Short mmCIF file of C-alpha atoms and ligand atoms in Angstrom, two decimals:
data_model
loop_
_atom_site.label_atom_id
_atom_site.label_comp_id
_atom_site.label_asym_id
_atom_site.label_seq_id
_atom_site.Cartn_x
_atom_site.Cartn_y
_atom_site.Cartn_z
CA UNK A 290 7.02 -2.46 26.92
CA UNK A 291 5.29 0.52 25.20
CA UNK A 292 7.13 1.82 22.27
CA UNK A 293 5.67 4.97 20.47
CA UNK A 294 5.78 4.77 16.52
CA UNK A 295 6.42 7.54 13.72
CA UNK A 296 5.70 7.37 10.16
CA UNK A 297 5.95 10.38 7.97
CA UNK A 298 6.89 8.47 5.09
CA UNK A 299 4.18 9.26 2.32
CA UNK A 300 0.87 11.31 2.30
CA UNK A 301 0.06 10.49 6.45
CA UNK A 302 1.15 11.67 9.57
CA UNK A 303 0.97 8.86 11.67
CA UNK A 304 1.60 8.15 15.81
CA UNK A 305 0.75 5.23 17.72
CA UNK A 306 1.53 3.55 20.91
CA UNK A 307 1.91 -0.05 20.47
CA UNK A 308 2.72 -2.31 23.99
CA UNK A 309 5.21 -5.37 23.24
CA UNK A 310 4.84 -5.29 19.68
CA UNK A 311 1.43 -6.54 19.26
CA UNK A 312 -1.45 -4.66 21.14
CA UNK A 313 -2.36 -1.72 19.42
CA UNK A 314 -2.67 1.41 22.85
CA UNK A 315 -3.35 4.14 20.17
CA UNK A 316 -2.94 4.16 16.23
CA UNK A 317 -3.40 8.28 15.06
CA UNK A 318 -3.22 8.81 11.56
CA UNK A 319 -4.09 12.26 9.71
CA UNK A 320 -4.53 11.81 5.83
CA UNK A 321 -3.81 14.63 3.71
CA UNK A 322 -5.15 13.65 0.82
CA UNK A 323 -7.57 16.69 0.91
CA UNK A 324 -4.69 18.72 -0.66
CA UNK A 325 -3.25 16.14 -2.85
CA UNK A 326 -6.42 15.08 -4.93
CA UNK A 327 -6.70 18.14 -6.78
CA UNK A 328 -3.41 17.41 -8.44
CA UNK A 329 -4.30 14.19 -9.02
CA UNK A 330 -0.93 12.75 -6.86
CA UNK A 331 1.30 13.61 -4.42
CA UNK A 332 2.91 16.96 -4.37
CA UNK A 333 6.36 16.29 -2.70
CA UNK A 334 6.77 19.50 -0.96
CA UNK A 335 3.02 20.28 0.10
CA UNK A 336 3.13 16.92 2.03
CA UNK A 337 6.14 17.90 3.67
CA UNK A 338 4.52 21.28 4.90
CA UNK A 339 1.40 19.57 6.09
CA UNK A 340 3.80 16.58 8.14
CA UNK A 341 5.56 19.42 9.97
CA UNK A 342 1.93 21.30 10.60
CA UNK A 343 0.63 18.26 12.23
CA UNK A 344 3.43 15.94 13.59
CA UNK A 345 3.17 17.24 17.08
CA UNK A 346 -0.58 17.36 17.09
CA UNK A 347 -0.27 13.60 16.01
CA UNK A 348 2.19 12.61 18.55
CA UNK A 349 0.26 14.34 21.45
CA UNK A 350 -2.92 12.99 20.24
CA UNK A 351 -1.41 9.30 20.51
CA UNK A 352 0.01 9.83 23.48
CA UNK A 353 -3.27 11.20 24.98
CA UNK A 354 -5.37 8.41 23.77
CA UNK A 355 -2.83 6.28 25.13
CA UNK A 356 -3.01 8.01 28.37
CA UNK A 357 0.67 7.88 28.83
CA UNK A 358 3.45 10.26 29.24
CA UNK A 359 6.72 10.14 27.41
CA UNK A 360 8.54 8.75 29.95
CA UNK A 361 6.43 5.85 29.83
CA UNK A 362 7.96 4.74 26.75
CA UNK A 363 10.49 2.41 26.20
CA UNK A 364 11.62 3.44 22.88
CA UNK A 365 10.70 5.65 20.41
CA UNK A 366 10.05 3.88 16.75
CA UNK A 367 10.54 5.74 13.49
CA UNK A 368 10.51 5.21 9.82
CA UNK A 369 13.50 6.62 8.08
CA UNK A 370 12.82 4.96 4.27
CA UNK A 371 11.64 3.83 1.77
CA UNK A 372 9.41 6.91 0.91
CA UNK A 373 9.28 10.93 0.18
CA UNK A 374 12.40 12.53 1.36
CA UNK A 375 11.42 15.46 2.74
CA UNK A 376 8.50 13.38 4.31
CA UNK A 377 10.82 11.06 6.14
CA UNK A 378 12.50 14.28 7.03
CA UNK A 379 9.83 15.57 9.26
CA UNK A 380 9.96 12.69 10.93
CA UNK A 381 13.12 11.65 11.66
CA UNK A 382 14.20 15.09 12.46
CA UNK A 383 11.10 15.46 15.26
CA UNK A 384 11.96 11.89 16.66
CA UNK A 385 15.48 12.75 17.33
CA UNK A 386 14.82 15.91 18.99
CA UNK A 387 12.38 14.20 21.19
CA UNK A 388 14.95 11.23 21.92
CA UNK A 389 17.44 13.69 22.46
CA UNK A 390 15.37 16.62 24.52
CA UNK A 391 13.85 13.60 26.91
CA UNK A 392 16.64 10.95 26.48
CA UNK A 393 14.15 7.87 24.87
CA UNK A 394 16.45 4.91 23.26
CA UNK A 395 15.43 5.52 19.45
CA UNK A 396 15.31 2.88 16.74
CA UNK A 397 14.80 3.68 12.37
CA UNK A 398 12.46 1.08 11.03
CA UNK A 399 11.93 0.30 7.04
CA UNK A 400 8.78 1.27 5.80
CA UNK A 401 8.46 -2.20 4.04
CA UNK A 402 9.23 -4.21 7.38
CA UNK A 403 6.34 -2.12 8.99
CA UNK A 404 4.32 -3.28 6.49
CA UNK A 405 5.41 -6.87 6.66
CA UNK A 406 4.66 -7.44 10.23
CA UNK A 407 1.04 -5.54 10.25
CA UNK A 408 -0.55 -8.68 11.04
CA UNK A 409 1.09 -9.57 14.11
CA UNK A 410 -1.33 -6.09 15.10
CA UNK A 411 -3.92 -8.85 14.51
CA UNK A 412 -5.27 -11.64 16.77
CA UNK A 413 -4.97 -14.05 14.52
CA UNK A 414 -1.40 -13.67 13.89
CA UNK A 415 1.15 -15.58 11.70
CA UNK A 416 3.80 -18.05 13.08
CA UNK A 417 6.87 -18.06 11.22
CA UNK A 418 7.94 -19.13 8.26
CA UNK A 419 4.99 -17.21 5.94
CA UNK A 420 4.88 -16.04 2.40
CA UNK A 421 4.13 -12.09 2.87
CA UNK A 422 2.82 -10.37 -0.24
CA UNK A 423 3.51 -6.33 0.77
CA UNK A 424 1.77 -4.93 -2.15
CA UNK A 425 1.73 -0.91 -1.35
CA UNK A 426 1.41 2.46 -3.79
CA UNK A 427 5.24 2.26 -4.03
CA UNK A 428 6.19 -1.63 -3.63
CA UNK A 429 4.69 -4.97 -4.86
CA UNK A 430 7.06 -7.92 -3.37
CA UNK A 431 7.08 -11.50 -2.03
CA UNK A 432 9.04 -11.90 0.64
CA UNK A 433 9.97 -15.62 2.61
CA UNK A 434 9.74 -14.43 6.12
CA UNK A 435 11.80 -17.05 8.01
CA UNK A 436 12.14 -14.55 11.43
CA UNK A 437 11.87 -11.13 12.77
CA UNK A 438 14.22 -9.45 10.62
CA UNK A 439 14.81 -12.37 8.49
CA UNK A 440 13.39 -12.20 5.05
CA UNK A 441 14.49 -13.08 1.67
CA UNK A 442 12.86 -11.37 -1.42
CA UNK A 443 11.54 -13.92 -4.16
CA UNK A 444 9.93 -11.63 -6.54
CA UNK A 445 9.17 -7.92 -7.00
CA UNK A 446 7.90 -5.33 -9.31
CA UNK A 447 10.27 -4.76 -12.48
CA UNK A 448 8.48 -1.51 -13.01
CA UNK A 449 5.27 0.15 -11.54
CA UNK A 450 4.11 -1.24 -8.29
CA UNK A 451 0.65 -2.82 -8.57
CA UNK A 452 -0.99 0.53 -6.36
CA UNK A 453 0.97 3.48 -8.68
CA UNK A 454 -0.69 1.24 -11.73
CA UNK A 455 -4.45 1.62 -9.37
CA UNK A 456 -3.28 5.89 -9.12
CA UNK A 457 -2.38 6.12 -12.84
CA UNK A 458 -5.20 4.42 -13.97
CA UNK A 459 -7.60 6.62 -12.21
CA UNK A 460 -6.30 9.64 -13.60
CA UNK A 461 -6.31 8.21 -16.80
CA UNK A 462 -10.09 7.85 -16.08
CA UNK A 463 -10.54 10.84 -15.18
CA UNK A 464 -10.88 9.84 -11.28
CA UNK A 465 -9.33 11.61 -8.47
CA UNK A 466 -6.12 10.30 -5.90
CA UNK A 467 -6.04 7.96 -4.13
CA UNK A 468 -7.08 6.17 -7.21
CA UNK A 469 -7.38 2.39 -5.43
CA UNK A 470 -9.98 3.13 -3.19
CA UNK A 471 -11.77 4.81 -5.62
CA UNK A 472 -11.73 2.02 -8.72
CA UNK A 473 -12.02 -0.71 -6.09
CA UNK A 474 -15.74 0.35 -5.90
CA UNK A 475 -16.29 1.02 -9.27
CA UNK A 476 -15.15 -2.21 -10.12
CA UNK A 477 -18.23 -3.44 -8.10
CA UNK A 478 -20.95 -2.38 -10.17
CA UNK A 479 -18.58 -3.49 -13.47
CA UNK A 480 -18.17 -6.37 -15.43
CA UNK A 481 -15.01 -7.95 -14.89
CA UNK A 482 -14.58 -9.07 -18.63
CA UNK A 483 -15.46 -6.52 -20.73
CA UNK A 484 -12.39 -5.46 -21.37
CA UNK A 485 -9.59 -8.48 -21.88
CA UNK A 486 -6.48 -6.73 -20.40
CA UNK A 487 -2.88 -8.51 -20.42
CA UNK A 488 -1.56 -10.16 -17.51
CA UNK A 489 1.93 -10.13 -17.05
CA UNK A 490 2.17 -13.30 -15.50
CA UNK A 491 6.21 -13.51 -16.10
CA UNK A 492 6.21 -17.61 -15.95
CA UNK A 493 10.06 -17.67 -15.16
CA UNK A 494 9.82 -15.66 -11.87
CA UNK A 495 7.91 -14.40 -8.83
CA UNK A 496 8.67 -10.83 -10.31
CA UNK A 497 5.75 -8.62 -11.21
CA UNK A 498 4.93 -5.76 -13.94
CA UNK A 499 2.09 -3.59 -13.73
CA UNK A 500 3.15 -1.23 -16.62
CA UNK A 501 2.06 -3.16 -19.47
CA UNK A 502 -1.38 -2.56 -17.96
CA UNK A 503 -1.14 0.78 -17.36
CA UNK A 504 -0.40 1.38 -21.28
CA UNK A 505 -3.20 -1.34 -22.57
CA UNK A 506 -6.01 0.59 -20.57
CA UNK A 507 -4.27 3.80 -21.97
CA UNK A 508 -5.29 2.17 -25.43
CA UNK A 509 -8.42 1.16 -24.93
CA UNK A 510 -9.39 4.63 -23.62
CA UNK A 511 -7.72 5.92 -26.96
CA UNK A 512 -9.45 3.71 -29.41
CA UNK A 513 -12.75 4.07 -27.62
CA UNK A 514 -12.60 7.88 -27.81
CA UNK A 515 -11.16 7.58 -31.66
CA UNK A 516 -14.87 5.09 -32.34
CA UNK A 517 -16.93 7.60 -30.75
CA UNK A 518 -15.40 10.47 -32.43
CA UNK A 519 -15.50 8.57 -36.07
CA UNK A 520 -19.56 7.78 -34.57
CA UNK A 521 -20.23 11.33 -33.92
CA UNK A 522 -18.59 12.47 -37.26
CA UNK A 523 -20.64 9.82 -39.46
CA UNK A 524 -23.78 10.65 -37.10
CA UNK A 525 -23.41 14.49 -37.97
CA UNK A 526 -24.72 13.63 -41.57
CA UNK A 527 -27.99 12.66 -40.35
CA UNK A 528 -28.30 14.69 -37.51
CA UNK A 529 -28.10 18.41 -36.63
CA UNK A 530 -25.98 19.40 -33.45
CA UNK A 531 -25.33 15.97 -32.49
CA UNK A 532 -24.45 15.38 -28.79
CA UNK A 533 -20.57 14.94 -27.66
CA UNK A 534 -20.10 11.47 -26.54
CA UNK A 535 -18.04 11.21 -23.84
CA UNK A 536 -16.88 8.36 -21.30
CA UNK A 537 -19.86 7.39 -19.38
CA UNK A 538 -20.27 6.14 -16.32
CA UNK A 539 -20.92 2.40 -17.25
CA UNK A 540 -17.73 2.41 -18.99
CA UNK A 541 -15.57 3.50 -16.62
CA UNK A 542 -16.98 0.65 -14.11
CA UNK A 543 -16.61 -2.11 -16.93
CA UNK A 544 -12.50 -0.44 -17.21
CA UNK A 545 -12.44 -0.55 -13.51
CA UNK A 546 -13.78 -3.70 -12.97
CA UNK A 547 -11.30 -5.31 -16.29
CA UNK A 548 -8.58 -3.68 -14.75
CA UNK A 549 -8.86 -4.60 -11.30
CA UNK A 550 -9.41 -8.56 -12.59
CA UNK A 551 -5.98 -8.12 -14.25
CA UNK A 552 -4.29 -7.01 -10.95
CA UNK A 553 -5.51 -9.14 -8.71
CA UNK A 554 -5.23 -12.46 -11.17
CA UNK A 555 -1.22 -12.05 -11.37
CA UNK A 556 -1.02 -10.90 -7.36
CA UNK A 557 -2.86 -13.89 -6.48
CA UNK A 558 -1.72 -16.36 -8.86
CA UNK A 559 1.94 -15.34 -8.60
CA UNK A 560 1.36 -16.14 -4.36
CA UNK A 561 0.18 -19.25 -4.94
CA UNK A 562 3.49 -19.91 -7.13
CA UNK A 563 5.68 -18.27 -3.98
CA UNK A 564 3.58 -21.13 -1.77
CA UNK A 565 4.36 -24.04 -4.28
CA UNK A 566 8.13 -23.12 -4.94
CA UNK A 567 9.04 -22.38 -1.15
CA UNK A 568 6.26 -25.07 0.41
CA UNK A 569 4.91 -22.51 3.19
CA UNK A 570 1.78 -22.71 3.39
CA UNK A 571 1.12 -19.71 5.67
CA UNK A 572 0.59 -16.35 3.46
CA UNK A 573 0.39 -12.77 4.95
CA UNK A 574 -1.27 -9.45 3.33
CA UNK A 575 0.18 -6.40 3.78
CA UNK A 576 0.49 -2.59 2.27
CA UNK A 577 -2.35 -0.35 0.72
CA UNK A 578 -3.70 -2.61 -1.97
CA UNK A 579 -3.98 -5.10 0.30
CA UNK A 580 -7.43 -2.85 1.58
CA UNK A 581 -8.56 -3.73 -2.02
CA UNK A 582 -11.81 -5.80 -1.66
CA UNK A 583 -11.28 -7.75 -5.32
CA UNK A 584 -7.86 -9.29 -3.69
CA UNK A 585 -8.62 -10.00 -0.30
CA UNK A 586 -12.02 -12.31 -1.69
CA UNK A 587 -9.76 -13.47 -4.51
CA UNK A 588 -7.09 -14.60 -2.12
CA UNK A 589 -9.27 -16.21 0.35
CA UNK A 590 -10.57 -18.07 -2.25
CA UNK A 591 -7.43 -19.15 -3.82
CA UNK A 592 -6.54 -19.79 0.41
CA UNK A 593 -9.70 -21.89 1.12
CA UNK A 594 -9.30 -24.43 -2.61
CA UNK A 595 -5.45 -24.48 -1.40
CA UNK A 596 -5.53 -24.75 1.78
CA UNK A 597 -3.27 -22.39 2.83
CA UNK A 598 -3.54 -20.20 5.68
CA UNK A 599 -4.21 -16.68 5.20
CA UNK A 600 -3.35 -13.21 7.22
CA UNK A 601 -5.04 -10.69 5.95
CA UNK A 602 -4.82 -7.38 8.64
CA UNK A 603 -7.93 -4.73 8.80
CA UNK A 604 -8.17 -1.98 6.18
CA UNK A 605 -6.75 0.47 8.51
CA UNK A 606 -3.76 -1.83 9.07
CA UNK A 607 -3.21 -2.20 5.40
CA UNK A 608 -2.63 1.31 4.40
CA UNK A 609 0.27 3.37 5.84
CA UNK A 610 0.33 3.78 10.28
CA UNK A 611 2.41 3.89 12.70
CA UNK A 612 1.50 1.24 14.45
CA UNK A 613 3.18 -1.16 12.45
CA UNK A 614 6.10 1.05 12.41
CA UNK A 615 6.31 0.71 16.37
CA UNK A 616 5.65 -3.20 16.09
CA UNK A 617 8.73 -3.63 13.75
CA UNK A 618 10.38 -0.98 16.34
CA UNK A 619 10.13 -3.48 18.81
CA UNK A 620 11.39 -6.53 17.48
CA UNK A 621 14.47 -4.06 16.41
CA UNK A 622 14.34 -2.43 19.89
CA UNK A 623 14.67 -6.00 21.34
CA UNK A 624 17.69 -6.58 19.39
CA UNK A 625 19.48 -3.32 20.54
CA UNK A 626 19.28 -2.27 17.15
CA UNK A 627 19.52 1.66 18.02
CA UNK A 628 20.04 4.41 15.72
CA UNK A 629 21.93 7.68 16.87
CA UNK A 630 21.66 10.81 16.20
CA UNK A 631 23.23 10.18 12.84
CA UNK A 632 19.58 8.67 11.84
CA UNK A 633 19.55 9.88 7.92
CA UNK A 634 16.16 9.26 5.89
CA UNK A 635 16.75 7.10 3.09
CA UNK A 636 14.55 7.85 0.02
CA UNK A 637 15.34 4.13 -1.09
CA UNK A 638 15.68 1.38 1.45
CA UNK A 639 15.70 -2.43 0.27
CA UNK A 640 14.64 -4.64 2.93
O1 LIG B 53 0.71 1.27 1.87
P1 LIG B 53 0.17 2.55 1.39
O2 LIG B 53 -0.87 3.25 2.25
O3 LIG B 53 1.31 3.59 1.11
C1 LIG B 53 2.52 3.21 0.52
O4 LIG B 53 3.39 2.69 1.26
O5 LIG B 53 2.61 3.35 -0.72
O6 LIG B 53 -0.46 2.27 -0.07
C2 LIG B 53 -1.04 3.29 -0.81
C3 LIG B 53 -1.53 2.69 -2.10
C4 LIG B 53 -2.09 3.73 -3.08
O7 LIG B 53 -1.53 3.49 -4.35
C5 LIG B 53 -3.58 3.46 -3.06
O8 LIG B 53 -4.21 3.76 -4.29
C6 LIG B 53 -3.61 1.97 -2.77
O9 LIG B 53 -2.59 1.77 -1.83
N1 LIG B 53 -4.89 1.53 -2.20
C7 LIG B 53 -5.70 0.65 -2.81
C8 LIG B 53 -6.86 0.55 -2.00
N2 LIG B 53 -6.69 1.35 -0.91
C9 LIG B 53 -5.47 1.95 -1.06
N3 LIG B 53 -5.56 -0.02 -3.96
C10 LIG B 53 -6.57 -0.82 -4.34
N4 LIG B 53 -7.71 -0.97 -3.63
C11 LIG B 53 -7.89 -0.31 -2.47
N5 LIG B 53 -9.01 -0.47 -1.78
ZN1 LIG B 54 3.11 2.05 2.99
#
C-alpha cells in the first residue's frame, strides 16, 4: 500500500512516498531556511509564499523518484497541525484539491504523531509499549506509546520547548537560524563546564522548562559584556585607543558547549525517570533536537549503563518530512480514519 505524505507544517516543504507504513519509496524535502536566517527566525508569511512556490514541485519530485503515478496511491497523507497556520494551509488546501480533482481517500495526520512513529522508517524498529521522547523546535514531551494511536502524555514543556531555547540562544549569541545545528557544533570544540547553567530538573514531574535557561545564558552574556566594558574602561588609563573587546570565538563555544550540557542533562535524565516510573524499557527519539549529537551519545550512554533499548531514527528522520507524516497516514488510513473536505489546519493540535 503506497500512501503519499504532505507536510507543510513549519519552514519545509516536504513529499514522500512511503509503502505500508515503513519503507521509505521517496522522502523530498526543500528547506527554506535560506530566507529565514537573515531574520534570525521564521517569518510566518514568507514561509507560506515559499510552501505554495514549491509544493507542486515537491509533490512531482516524490512522485518521480518514486516512479509512480497518482493513481498508484492508496491514500494521500497530510499534516493539518500542530504548526504555522498559513503553512498548514498550503498544504491542506493542495491535498484536498488533489483528493478531490483525482478522487484519492485522504487522511490529516498530527505533526507530533509523525514525529512519534519516525522510527518505525527505521530497520531497527520499536515494538510496542516504548517511552518516546519527541523533542522538536516547537514541542518537548514524553509520551507512553501503548499502540498506534494510543499514547498517553507523562510530561511536557511548561514553557519553551527544548529546540526554541537552542534558536533563542543562538541569536542571543549572535548566531544565525536554525540555531541547533549550529551550537551543536560549537559545543564540540567547548568546554562543557565553563559555564554552570541551571537545570530545571522539576523533581515532582516528567514536565520540562527550558526558559530558565534561556534567561541564565542571557545573564551571563550581560555580566560578561558589563566585565569587559569595566576592563576596557580601567585599561583606557594605561593605554591609548585601547581595542573593543568583544565576544570571541572561544567563548561562544564554552556558552555553547555549557548550554547544550544543560539541555541534554534534564532530556536525558528526565527519560530515564519516564523508564523507571512506567517500567518500559524500550525508549524512542524523535523531532529536530533529536539530530543533536550531545543527546543522541548522552542517551546511548544513559541506554547502554541502563539497559534500555534505544530508537534513535537518522538525522534526516529527526527533523521535519513527510515521510513520517505518510507512516502515521497509514496506520490512520488502516483505521478508516478519513478526513473530508472539511479538513481545517489546526495551529494547535494536542496529541
Ligand atoms: O522537528 P523539527 O524539524 O521542526 C519542528 O517540528 O519544530 O525541529 C526543528 C528544531 C529547531 O529548533 C532546530 O534548531 C532544532 O530542531 N535542531 C537541533 C538540531 N537540529 C535541529 N537542535 C539541536 N541540535 C541539532 N543538531
Ligand atoms: Zn517537527
Amino acid at each position: 500500500m503506497l500512501i503519499l505524505g504532505i507536510d507543510t507544517s513549519c519552514d519545509d516543504t516536504s513529499a514522500a512516498v512511503v509503502q505500508d507504513g515503513r519503507t521509505i519509496i521517496s522522502n523530498i524535502v526543500s528547506s527554506q531556511s535560506d530566507i529565514h536566517t537573515k531574520y534570525g527566525g521564521i517569518v510566518p508569511e514568507l514561509a507560506s509564499r515559499r510552501h505554495i512556490e514549491m509544493i507542486l514541485p515537491v509533490v512531482e519530485e516524490a512522485l518521480k523518484q518514486a516512479d509512480i503515478a497518482l493513481s498508484d496511491l492508496s491514500a494521500l497523507a497530510v499534516c493539518h497541525g500542530p504548526g504555522l497556520i498559513g503553512s498548514l494551509l498550503v498544504g491542506c488546501s493542495f491535498a484536498k484539491a488533489v483528493s478531490y480533482g483525482k478522487n484519492i481517500p485522504l487522511v490529516g495526520v498530527n505533526h507530533l504523531e509523525g514525529h512519534l512513529l519516525s522510527p518505525f522508517l527505521e530497520e531497527h524498529a520499536p515494538e510496542f509499549p516504548f517511552i518516546s521522547l519527541v523533542v522538536s523546535g516547537g514541542h518537548t514531551s514524553l509520551y507512553l506509546a501503548e499502540d498506534y494511536g494510543k499514547y498517553t502524555v507523562l510530561g511536557k514543556t511548561r514553557d519553551d520547548a527544548a529546540g526554541e531555547a537552542y534558536d533563542k540562544v543562538s541569536k542571543l549569541l549572535g548566531l544565525s537560524y536554525p540555531g541547533g545545528p549550529i551550537i551543536d557544533n560549537l559545543a564540540k570544540e567547548g568546554n562543557p563546564k565553563a559555564v554552570a547553567f541551571p537545570r530545571a530538573y522539576l523533581p515532582d514531574t516528567l514536565d520540562f522548562s527550558f526558559s530558565g535557561l534561556k534567561t541564565a545564558v542571557l545573564h551571563h552574556l550581560k555580566s560578561e559584556a558589563k566585565r569587559k566594558e569595566q576592563r576596557a574602561e580601567s585599561n583606557k588609563t594605561h593605554i591609548l585607543n585601547p581595542e573593543p573587546e568583544t565576544l570571541n570565538v572561544e567563548h561562544i563555544k564554552d556558552v555553547a558547549a555549557s548550554f547544550q550540557a544543560a539541555v541534554v542533562d534534564v532530556l536525558v535524565r528526565k527519560t530515564e525517570w519516564a523508564v523507571n516510573k512506567t517500567g518500559v524499557r524500550k525508549v524512542a527519539l524523535s523531532g529536530g533536537v533529536s539530530a543533536n549529537s550531545g543527546l543522541r551519545q548522552k542517551m546511548k550512554e544513559m541506554g547502554d549503563e541502563k539497559r534500555i533499548e534505544l530508537f534513535i531514527p537518522s538525522v534526516t528522520l529527526c527533523t521535519d518530512n513527510a515521510a513520517m507524516i505518510a507512516a502515521a497516514g497509514y496506520h490512520r488510513f488502516l483505521k478508516k480514519e478519513l478526513a473530508g473536505l472539511d479538513l481545517n489546519p489546526k495551529a494547535y493540535l494536542a496529541l
